[in-house]
Coordinates of C-alpha atoms in Angstrom, one line a residue:
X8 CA 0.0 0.0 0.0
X9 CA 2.7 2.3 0.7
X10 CA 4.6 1.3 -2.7
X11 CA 1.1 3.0 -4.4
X12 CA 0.5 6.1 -1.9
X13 CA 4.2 6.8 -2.5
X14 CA 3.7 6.4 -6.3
X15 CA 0.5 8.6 -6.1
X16 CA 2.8 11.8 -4.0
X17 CA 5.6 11.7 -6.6
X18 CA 3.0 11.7 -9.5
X19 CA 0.8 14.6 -7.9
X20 CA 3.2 16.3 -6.8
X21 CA 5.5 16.0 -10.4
X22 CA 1.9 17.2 -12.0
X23 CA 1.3 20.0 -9.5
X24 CA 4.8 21.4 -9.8
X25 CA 4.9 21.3 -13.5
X26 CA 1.6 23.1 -13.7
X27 CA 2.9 26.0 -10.9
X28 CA 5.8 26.6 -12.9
X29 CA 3.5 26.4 -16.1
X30 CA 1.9 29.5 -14.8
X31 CA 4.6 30.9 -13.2
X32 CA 7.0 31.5 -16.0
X33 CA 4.1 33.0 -17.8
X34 CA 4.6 36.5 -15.9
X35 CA 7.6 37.5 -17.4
X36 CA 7.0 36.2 -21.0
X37 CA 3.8 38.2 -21.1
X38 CA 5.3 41.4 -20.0
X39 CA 8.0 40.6 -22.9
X40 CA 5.9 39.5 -25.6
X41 CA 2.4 41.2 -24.6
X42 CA -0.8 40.7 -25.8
X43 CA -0.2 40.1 -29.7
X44 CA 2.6 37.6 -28.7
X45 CA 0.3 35.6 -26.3
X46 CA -2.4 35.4 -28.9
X47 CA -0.3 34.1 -31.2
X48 CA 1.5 31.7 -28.6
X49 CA -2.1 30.6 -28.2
X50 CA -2.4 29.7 -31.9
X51 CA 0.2 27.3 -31.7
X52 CA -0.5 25.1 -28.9
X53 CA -4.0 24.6 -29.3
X54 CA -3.7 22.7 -32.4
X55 CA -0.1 21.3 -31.1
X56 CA -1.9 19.9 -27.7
X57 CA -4.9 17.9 -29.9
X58 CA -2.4 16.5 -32.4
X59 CA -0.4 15.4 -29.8
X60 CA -3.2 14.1 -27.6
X61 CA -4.6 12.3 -31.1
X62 CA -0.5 11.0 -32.2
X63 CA -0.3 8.9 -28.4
X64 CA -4.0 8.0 -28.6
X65 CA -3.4 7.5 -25.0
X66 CA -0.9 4.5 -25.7
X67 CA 1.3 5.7 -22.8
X68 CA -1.4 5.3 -20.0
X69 CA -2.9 2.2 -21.7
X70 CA 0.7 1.0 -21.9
X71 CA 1.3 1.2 -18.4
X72 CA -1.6 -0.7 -17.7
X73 CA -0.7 -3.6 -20.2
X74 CA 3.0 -4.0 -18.4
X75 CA 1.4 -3.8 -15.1
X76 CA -1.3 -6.8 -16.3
X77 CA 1.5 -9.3 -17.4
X78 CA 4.0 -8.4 -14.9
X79 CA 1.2 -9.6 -12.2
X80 CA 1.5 -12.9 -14.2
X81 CA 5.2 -12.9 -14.4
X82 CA 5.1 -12.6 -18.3
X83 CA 7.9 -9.9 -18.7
X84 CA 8.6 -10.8 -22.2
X85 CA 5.2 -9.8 -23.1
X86 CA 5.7 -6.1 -21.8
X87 CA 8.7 -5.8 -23.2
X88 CA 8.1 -6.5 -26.5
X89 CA 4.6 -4.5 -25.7
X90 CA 7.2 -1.8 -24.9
X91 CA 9.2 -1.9 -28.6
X92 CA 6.1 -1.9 -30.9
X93 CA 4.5 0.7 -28.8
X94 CA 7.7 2.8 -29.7
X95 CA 8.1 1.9 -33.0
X96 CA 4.1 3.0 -33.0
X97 CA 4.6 6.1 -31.4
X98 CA 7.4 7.2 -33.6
X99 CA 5.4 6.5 -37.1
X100 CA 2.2 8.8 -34.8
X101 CA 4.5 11.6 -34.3
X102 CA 5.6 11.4 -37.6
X103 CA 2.6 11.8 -39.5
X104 CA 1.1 14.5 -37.0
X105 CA 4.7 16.3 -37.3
X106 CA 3.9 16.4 -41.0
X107 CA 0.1 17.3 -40.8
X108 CA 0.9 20.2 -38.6
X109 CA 4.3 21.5 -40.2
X110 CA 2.1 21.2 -43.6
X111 CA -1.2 22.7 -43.0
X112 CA -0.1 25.8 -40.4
X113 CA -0.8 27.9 -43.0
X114 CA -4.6 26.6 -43.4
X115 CA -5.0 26.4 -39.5
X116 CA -3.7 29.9 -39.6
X117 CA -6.4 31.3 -42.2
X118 CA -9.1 30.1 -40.4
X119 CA -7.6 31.0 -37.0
X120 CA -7.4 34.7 -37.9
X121 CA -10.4 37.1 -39.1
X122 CA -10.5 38.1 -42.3
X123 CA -9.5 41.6 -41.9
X124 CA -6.0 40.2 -40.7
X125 CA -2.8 41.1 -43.2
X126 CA -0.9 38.4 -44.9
X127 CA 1.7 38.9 -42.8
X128 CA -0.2 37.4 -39.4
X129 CA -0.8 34.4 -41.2
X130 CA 2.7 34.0 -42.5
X131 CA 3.5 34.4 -38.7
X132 CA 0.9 32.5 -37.6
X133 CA 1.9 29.4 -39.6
X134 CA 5.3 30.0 -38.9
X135 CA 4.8 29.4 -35.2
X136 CA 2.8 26.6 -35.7
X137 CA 5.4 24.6 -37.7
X138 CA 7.9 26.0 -34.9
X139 CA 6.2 23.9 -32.5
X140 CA 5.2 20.6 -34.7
X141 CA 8.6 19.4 -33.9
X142 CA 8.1 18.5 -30.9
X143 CA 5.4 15.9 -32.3
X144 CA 8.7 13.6 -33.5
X145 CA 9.7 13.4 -29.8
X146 CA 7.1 13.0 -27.6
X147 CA 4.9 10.6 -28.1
X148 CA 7.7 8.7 -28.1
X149 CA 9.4 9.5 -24.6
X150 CA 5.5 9.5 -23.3
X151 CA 5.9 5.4 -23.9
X152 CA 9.0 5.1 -21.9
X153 CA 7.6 6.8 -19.0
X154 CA 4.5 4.4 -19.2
X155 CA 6.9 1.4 -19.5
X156 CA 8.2 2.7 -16.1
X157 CA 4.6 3.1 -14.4
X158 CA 3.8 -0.8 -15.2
X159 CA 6.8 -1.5 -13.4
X160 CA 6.0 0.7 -10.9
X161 CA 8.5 2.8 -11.1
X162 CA 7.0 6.4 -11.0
X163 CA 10.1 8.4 -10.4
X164 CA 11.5 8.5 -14.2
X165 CA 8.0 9.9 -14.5
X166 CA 8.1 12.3 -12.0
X167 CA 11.3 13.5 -12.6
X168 CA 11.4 14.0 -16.6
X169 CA 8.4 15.7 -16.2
X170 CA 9.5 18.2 -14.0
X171 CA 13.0 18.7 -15.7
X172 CA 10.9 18.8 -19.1
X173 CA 9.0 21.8 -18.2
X174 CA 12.5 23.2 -16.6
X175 CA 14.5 23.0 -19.4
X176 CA 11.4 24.6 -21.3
X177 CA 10.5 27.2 -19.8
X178 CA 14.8 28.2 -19.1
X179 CA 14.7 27.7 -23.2
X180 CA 11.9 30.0 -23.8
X181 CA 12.9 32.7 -21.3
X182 CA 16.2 33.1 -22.7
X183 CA 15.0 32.7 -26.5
X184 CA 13.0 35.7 -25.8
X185 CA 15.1 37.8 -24.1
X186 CA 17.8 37.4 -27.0
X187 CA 15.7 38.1 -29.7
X188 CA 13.2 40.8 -28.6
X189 CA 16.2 42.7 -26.7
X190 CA 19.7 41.7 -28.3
X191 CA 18.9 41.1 -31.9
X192 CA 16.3 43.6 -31.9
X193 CA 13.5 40.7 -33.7
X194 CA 9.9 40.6 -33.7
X195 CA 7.6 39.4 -31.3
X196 CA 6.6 36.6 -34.0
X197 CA 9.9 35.0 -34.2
X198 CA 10.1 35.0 -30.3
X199 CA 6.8 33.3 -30.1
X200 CA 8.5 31.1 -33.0
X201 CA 11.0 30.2 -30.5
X202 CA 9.3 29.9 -27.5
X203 CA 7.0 27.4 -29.2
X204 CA 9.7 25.9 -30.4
X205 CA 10.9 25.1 -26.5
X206 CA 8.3 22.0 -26.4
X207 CA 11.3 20.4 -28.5
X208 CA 14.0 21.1 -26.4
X209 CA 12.2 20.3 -23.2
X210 CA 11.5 17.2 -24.8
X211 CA 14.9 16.4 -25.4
X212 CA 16.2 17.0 -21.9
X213 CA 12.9 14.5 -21.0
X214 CA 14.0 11.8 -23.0
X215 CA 17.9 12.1 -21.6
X216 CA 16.7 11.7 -18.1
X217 CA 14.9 8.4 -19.0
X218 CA 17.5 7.3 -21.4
X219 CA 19.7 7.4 -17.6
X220 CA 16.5 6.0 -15.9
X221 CA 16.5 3.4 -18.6
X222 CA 20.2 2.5 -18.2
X223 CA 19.9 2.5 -14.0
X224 CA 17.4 0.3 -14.4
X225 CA 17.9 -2.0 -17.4
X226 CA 20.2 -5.0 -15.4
X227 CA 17.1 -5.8 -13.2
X228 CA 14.2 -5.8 -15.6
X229 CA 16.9 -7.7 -17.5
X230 CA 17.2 -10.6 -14.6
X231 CA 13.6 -10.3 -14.5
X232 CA 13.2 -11.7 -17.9
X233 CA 15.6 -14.5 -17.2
X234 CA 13.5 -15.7 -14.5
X235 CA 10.5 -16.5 -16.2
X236 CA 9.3 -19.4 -16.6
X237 CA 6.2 -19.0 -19.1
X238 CA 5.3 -16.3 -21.8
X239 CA 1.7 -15.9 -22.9
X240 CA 3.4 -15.1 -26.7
X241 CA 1.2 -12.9 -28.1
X242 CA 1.2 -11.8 -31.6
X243 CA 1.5 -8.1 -32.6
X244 CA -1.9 -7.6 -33.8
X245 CA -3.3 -9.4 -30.4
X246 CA -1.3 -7.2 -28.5
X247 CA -2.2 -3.6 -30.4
X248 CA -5.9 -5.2 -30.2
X249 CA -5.6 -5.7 -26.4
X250 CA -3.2 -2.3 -26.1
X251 CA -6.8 -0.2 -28.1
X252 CA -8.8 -1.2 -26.1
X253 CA -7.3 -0.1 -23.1
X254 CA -6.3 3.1 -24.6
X255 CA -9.3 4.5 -26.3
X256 CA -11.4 5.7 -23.0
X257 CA -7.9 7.8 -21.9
X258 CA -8.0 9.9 -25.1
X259 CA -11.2 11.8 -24.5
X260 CA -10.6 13.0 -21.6
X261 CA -7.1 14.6 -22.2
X262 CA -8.8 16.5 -25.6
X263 CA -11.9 18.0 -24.2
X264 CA -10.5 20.8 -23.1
X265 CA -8.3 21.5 -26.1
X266 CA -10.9 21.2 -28.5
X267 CA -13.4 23.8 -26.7
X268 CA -10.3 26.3 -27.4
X269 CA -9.8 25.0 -31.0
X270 CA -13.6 25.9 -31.7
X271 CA -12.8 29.7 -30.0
X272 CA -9.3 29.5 -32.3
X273 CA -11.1 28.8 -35.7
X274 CA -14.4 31.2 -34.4
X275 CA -13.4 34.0 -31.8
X276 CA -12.0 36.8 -34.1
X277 CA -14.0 36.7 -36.6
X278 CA -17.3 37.0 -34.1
X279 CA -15.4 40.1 -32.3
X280 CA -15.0 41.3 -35.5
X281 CA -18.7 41.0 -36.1
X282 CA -19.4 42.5 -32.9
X283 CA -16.9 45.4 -33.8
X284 CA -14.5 44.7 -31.5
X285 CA -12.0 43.7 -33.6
X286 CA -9.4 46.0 -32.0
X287 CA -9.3 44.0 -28.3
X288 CA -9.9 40.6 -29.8
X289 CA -6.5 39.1 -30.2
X290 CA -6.1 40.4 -26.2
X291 CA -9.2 39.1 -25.4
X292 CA -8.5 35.5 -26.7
X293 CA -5.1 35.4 -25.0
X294 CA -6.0 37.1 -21.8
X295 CA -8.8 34.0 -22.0
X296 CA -6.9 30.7 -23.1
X297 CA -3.4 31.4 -21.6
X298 CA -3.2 33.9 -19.1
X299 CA -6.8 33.3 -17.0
X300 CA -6.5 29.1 -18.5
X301 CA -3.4 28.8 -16.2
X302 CA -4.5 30.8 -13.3
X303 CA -7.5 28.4 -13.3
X304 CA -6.0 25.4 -14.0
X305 CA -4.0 25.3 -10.5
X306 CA -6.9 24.4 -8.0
X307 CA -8.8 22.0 -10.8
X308 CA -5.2 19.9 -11.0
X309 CA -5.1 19.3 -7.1
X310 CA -8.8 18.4 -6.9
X311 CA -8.7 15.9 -9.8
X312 CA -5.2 14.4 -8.5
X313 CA -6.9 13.4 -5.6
X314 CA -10.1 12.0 -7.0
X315 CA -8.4 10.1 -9.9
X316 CA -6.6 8.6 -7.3
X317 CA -9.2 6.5 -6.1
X318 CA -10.3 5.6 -9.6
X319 CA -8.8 2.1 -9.8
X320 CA -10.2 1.2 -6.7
X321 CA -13.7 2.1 -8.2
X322 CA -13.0 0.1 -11.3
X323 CA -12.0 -3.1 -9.0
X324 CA -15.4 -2.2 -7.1
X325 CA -17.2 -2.2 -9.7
X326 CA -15.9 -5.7 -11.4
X327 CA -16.0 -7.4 -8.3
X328 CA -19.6 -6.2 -7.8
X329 CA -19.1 -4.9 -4.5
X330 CA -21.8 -2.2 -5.1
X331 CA -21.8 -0.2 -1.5
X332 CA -18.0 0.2 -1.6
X333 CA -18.3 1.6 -4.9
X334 CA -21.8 4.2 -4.4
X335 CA -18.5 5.3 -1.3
X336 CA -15.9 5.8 -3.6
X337 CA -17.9 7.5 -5.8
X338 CA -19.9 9.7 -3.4
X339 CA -15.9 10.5 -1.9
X340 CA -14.3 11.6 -5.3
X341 CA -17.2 13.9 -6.1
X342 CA -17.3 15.5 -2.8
X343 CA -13.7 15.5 -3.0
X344 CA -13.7 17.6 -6.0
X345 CA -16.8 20.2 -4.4
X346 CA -15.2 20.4 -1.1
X347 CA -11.7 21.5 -2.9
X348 CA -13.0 23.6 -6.3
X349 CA -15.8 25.6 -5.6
X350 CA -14.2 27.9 -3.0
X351 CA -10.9 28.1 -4.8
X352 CA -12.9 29.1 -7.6
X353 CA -15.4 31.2 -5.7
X354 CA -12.4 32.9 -4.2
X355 CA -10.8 33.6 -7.5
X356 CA -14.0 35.1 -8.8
X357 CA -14.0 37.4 -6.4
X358 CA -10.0 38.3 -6.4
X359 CA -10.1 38.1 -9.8
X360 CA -9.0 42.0 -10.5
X361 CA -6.0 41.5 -7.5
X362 CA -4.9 38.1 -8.8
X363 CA -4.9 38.9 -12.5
X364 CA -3.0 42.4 -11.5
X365 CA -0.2 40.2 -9.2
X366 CA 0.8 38.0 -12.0
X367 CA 0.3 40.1 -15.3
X368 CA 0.9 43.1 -14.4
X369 CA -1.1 46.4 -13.6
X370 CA -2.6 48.9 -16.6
X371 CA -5.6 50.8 -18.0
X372 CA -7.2 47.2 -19.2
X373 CA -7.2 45.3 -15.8
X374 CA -10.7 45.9 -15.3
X375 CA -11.7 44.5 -18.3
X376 CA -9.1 41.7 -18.1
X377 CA -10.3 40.7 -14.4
X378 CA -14.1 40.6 -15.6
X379 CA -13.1 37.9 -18.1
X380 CA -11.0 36.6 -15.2
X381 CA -13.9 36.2 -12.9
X382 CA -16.4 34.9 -15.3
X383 CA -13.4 31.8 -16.4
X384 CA -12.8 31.3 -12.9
X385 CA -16.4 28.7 -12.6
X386 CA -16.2 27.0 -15.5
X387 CA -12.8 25.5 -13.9
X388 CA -15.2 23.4 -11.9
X389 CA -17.0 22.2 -14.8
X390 CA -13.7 20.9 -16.5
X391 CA -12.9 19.0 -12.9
X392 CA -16.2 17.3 -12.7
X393 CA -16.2 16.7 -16.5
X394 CA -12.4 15.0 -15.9
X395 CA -13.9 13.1 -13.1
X396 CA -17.3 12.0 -14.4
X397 CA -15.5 10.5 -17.4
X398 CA -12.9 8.7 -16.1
X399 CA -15.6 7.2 -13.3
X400 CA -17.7 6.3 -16.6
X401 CA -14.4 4.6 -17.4
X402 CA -14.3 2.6 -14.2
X403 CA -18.3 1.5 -14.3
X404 CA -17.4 -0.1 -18.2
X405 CA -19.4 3.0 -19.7
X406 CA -16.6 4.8 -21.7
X407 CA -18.1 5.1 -25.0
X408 CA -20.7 7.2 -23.2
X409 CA -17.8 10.0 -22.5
X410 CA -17.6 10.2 -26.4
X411 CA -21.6 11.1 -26.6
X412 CA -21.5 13.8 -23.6
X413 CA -18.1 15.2 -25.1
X414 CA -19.7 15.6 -28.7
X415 CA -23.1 17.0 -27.3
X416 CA -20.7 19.7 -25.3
X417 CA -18.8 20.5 -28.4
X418 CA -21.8 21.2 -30.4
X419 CA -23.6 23.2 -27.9
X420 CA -19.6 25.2 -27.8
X421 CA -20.3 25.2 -32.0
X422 CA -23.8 26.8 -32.4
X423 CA -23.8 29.1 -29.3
X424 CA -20.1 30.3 -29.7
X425 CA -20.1 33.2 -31.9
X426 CA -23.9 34.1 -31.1
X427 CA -22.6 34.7 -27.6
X428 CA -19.5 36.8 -28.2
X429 CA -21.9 39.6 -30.5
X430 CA -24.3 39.2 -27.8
X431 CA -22.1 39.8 -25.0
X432 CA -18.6 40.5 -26.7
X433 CA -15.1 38.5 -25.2
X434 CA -17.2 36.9 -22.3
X435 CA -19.6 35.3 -24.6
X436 CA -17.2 33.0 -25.8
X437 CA -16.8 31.8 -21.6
X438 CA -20.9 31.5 -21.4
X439 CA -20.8 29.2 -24.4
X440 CA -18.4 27.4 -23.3
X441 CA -19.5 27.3 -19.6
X442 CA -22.8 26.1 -21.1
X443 CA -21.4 23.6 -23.5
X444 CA -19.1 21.6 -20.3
X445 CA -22.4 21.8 -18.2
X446 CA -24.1 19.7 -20.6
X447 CA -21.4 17.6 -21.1
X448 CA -21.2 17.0 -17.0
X449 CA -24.7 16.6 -16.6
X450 CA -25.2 13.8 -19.4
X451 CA -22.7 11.9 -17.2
X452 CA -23.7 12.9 -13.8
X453 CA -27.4 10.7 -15.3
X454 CA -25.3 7.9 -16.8
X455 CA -23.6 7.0 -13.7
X456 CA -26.9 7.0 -12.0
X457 CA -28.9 5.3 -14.6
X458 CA -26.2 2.2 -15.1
X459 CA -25.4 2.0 -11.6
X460 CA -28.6 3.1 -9.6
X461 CA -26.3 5.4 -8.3
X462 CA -27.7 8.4 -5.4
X463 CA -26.9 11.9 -5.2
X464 CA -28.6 12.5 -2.2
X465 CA -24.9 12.5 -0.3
X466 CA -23.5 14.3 -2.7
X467 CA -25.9 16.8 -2.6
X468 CA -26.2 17.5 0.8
X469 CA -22.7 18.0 1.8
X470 CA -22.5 20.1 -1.2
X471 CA -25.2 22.4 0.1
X472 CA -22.9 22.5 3.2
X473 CA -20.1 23.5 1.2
X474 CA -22.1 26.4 -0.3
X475 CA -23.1 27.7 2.8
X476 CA -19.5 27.9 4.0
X477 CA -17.8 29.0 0.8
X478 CA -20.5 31.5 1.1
X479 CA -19.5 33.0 4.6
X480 CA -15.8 32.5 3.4
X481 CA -16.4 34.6 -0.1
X482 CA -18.3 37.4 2.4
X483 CA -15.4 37.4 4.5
X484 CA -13.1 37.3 1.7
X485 CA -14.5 40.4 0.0
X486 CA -14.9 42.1 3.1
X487 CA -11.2 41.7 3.7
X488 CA -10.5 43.2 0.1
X489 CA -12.7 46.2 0.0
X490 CA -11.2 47.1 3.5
X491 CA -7.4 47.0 2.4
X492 CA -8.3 48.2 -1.1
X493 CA -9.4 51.6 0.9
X494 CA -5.8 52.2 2.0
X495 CA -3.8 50.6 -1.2
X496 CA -5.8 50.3 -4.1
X497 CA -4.9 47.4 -5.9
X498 CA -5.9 48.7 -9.8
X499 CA -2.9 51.3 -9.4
X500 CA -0.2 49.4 -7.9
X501 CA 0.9 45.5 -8.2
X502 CA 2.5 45.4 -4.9
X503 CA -1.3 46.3 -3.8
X504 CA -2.7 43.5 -5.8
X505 CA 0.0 41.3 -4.6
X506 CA -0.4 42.1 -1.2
X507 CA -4.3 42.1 -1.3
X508 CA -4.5 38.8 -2.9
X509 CA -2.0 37.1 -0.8
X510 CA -3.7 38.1 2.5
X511 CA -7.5 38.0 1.6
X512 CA -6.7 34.6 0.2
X513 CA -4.5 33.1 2.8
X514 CA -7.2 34.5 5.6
X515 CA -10.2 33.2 3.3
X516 CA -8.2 29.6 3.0
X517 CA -8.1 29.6 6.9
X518 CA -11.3 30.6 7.7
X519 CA -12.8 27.8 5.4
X520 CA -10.5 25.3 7.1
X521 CA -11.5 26.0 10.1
X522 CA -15.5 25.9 9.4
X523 CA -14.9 22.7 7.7
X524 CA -13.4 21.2 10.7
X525 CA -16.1 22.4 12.9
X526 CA -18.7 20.7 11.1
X527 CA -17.1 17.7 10.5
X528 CA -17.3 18.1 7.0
X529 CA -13.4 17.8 6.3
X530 CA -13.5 14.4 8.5
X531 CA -16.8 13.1 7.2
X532 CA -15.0 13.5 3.2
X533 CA -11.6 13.0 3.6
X534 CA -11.8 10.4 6.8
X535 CA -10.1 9.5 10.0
X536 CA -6.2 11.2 8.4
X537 CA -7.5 15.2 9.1
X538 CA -7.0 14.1 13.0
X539 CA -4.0 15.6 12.9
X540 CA -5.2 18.8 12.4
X541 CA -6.0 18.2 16.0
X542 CA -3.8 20.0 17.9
X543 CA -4.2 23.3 15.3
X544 CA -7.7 23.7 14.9
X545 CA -9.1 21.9 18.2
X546 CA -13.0 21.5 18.4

């Protein structure tokens, strides 16, 4: 048991980092780049991320399983040779994405952009987006090592690549910048060019660490194989049969969320154009997708690492037909996710102007930036409990339903999209896509109760509890602001915003804590372990 909690820290913890520093780095590149560059950093990734998703197919995680299957029956040879066609798959995936991106930027591009945009942003745009296909020829590649490593149980190389990946990346991209936007004197395109073209490199310095990993490790999983006794000997085309249908449920989840952005990419500007607001929409879509994306994205990623860790327990539940234990484990990772994501996000909404002023930087256009800010702060939820009603659909052997509630959510995202942004300008875009997830999670939410019989009434009861008290937190909260903001106001000076945010937040945080204590609710969710808050928060 310990062997799997201490598997779960390093990979939550690998995640959580990568993602902080994901958002971190993100301050100083926007105050180099600005607006423009950020929209056009956006144009990149969104297409890079669902080619990428589409080139692994979610071989790595299906991989991982497949190893971890045979290694219980002491077939090693079966994993490894699992391990050599899934690279030799992998590296003919990358391929042909590498080549379907680096050939039709220039297409993506045109339909990306409105059409009152020059020649030259769609030479630029295309540019940047064969800048980053690259990195399609190397990492679906190292993504099957590292899932070789988790069916051995080995989550370190994991861990560790991951975190030196986004290192070496972001170190790349910094310094990129800086050289050609202050020593050569270059555009912000070719900056962007570069710092899209940073996925590569970080990719590179992945792939060393678990080439040494790899070499550590080899003489053991080498004994292992002369051990053996039996092999199943399965033929290629029963393993990639076997390997498919492993692998197919893990895809749709990873793409939801970049193909809600790929419908804004190919509809956004030319709706703000529509709606005449053609001269903020390139800041609007940036100051959406990247800079408010990664300031959400923090509290969903700790709130889903701790529910999807409970995930493989509900699919052994579930084939075992022990039905009470799993109605528990599902009822826990859905309160899990409520009891973590709607205050952080409730608190963000109502920080929104301090904590998009801390990390971005302080001007005339923070107001309008913190509205769209505080509008994409709930929809974070929405992602979560789409990430974690999926993958529970996954566990209860209903995973072709996720593909029905995705495509309903997409098409909702495709007819409402540009009706909302003339309706209601940048924000519309949020609203349909807001709408478009709901849908999505509610289709799901009635398929795990119709094929299960399972009962929200638990769910929905400590969830009204957690209203009430994210409700006295988010009064205290904006109390706390408004009171400081008097003093140091915090839409003239960072430091103010920094300050404001930092203490409003921690207080708020504490305050919550302690209420959820009090009631039992933390102990009643998370069980018997928040005893040793004990001697800090004592009833």
């Amino acid at each position: 048991m310990s062997k799997i909690l201490k598997g779960t820290m390093i990979l939550t913890g690998a995640t959580f980092l990568s993602k902080f520093l994901g958002m971190i780095y993100t301050v100083p590149f926007e105050q180099m780049v600005g607006p423009e560059g950020m929209s056009l950093y956006f144009y990149a990734y969104t297409p890079y991320n669902i080619l990428l998703s589409l080139s692994t197919l979610g071989v790595p995680m299906a991989v991982s399983k497949f190893v971890s299957k045979y290694n219980s029956l002491e077939d090693y040879q079966t994993g490894r040779e699992m391990f050599k066609s899934g690279m030799q798959l992998m590296a003919l995936t990358g391929l042909v994405t590498f080549l379907m991106l680096f050939f039709g930027a220039e297409t993506i591009a045109k339909f990306s952009l409105s059409g009152e945009d020059s020649a030259a942003s769609v030479a630029d745009t295309a540019m940047v987006i064969r800048m980053v296909s690259f990195a399609l020829l190397i990492i679906p590649s190292m993504s099957i090592i590292r899932g070789f490593f988790q069916g051995n149980e080995s989550m370190a190389p994991t861990g560790v690549s991951q975190v030196i990946e986004q290192i070496v990346r972001i170190a790349f991209l910094l310094v990129a910048v800086y050289i050609v936007i202050y020593l050569m004197d270059g555009g912000i395109p070719m900056a962007i060019g570069f710092s899209t073209f940073a996925a590569f490199i970080g990719g590179i310095a992945s792939l060393i660490v678990l080439i040494i990993y790899w070499k550590k490790r080899k003489p053991y999983l080498d004994r292992q194989l002369e051990q053996q006794e039996y092999t199943y000997d399965l033929s290629k085309k029963d393993m990639f049969k076997e390997l498919i249908s492993y692998a197919g449920p893990f895809i749709l989840v990873g793409i939801a969320t970049p193909l809600y952005q790929l419908i804004d990419q190919f509809t956004f500007n030319k709706a703000m154009t529509a709606a005449g607001l053609s001269s903020i929409s390139d800041a609007s879509l940036s100051a959406i997708h990247v800079l408010s994306h990664k300031l959400v994205i923090i509290p969903v990623t700790l709130g889903i690492g701790l529910s999807l860790a409970l995930l493989p327990a509900i699919t052994k539940s579930f084939t075992g037909q022990k039905m009470n234990q799993l109605n528990h484990q599902i009822n826990q990772a859905l309160q899990i996710i409520a009891l973590l994501i709607i205050p952080a996000v409730v608190g963000l909404s109502i920080l929104a102007f301090e904590a998009f002023g801390s990390f971005y930087g302080v001007d005339e256009q923070l107001g309008y930036y913190g509205e769209l800010l505080r509008w994409y702060a709930p929809v974070g939820l929405l992602f979560a409990l789409y990430t974690v009603t999926s993958a529970i659909l996954q566990g209860v052997n209903q995973q072709n339903f996720a593909l029905i509630s995705l495509g309903s959510g997409l098409l909702i995202k495709l007819l409402t999209n540009s009706w909302f942004i003339i309706l209601f300008g940048a924000k519309g875009s949020i609203i349909s896509t807001g709408t478009a997830v709901l849908i999505a999670v509610s289709l799901n939410l009635w398929k795990i109760h119709s094929s299960i019989q399972f009962s929200y009434r638990h769910v929905f009861k400590r969830t009204l509890l957690i209203l009430i008290l994210t409700a006295l937190m988010g009064a205290a909260v904006w109390v706390i602001k408004w009171t400081f903001s008097l003093a140091w106001d915090p839409m003239e000076n960072r430091l103010a915003a920094l300050f404001i945010l930092l203490i409003s937040a921690g207080l708020g945080g504490l305050l919550y804590l302690w209420m959820a204590y009090q009631t039992t609710l933390l102990e009643r969710i998370l069980g018997g372990r928040v005893r040793v808050l004990d001697k800090f928060l004592r009833r």
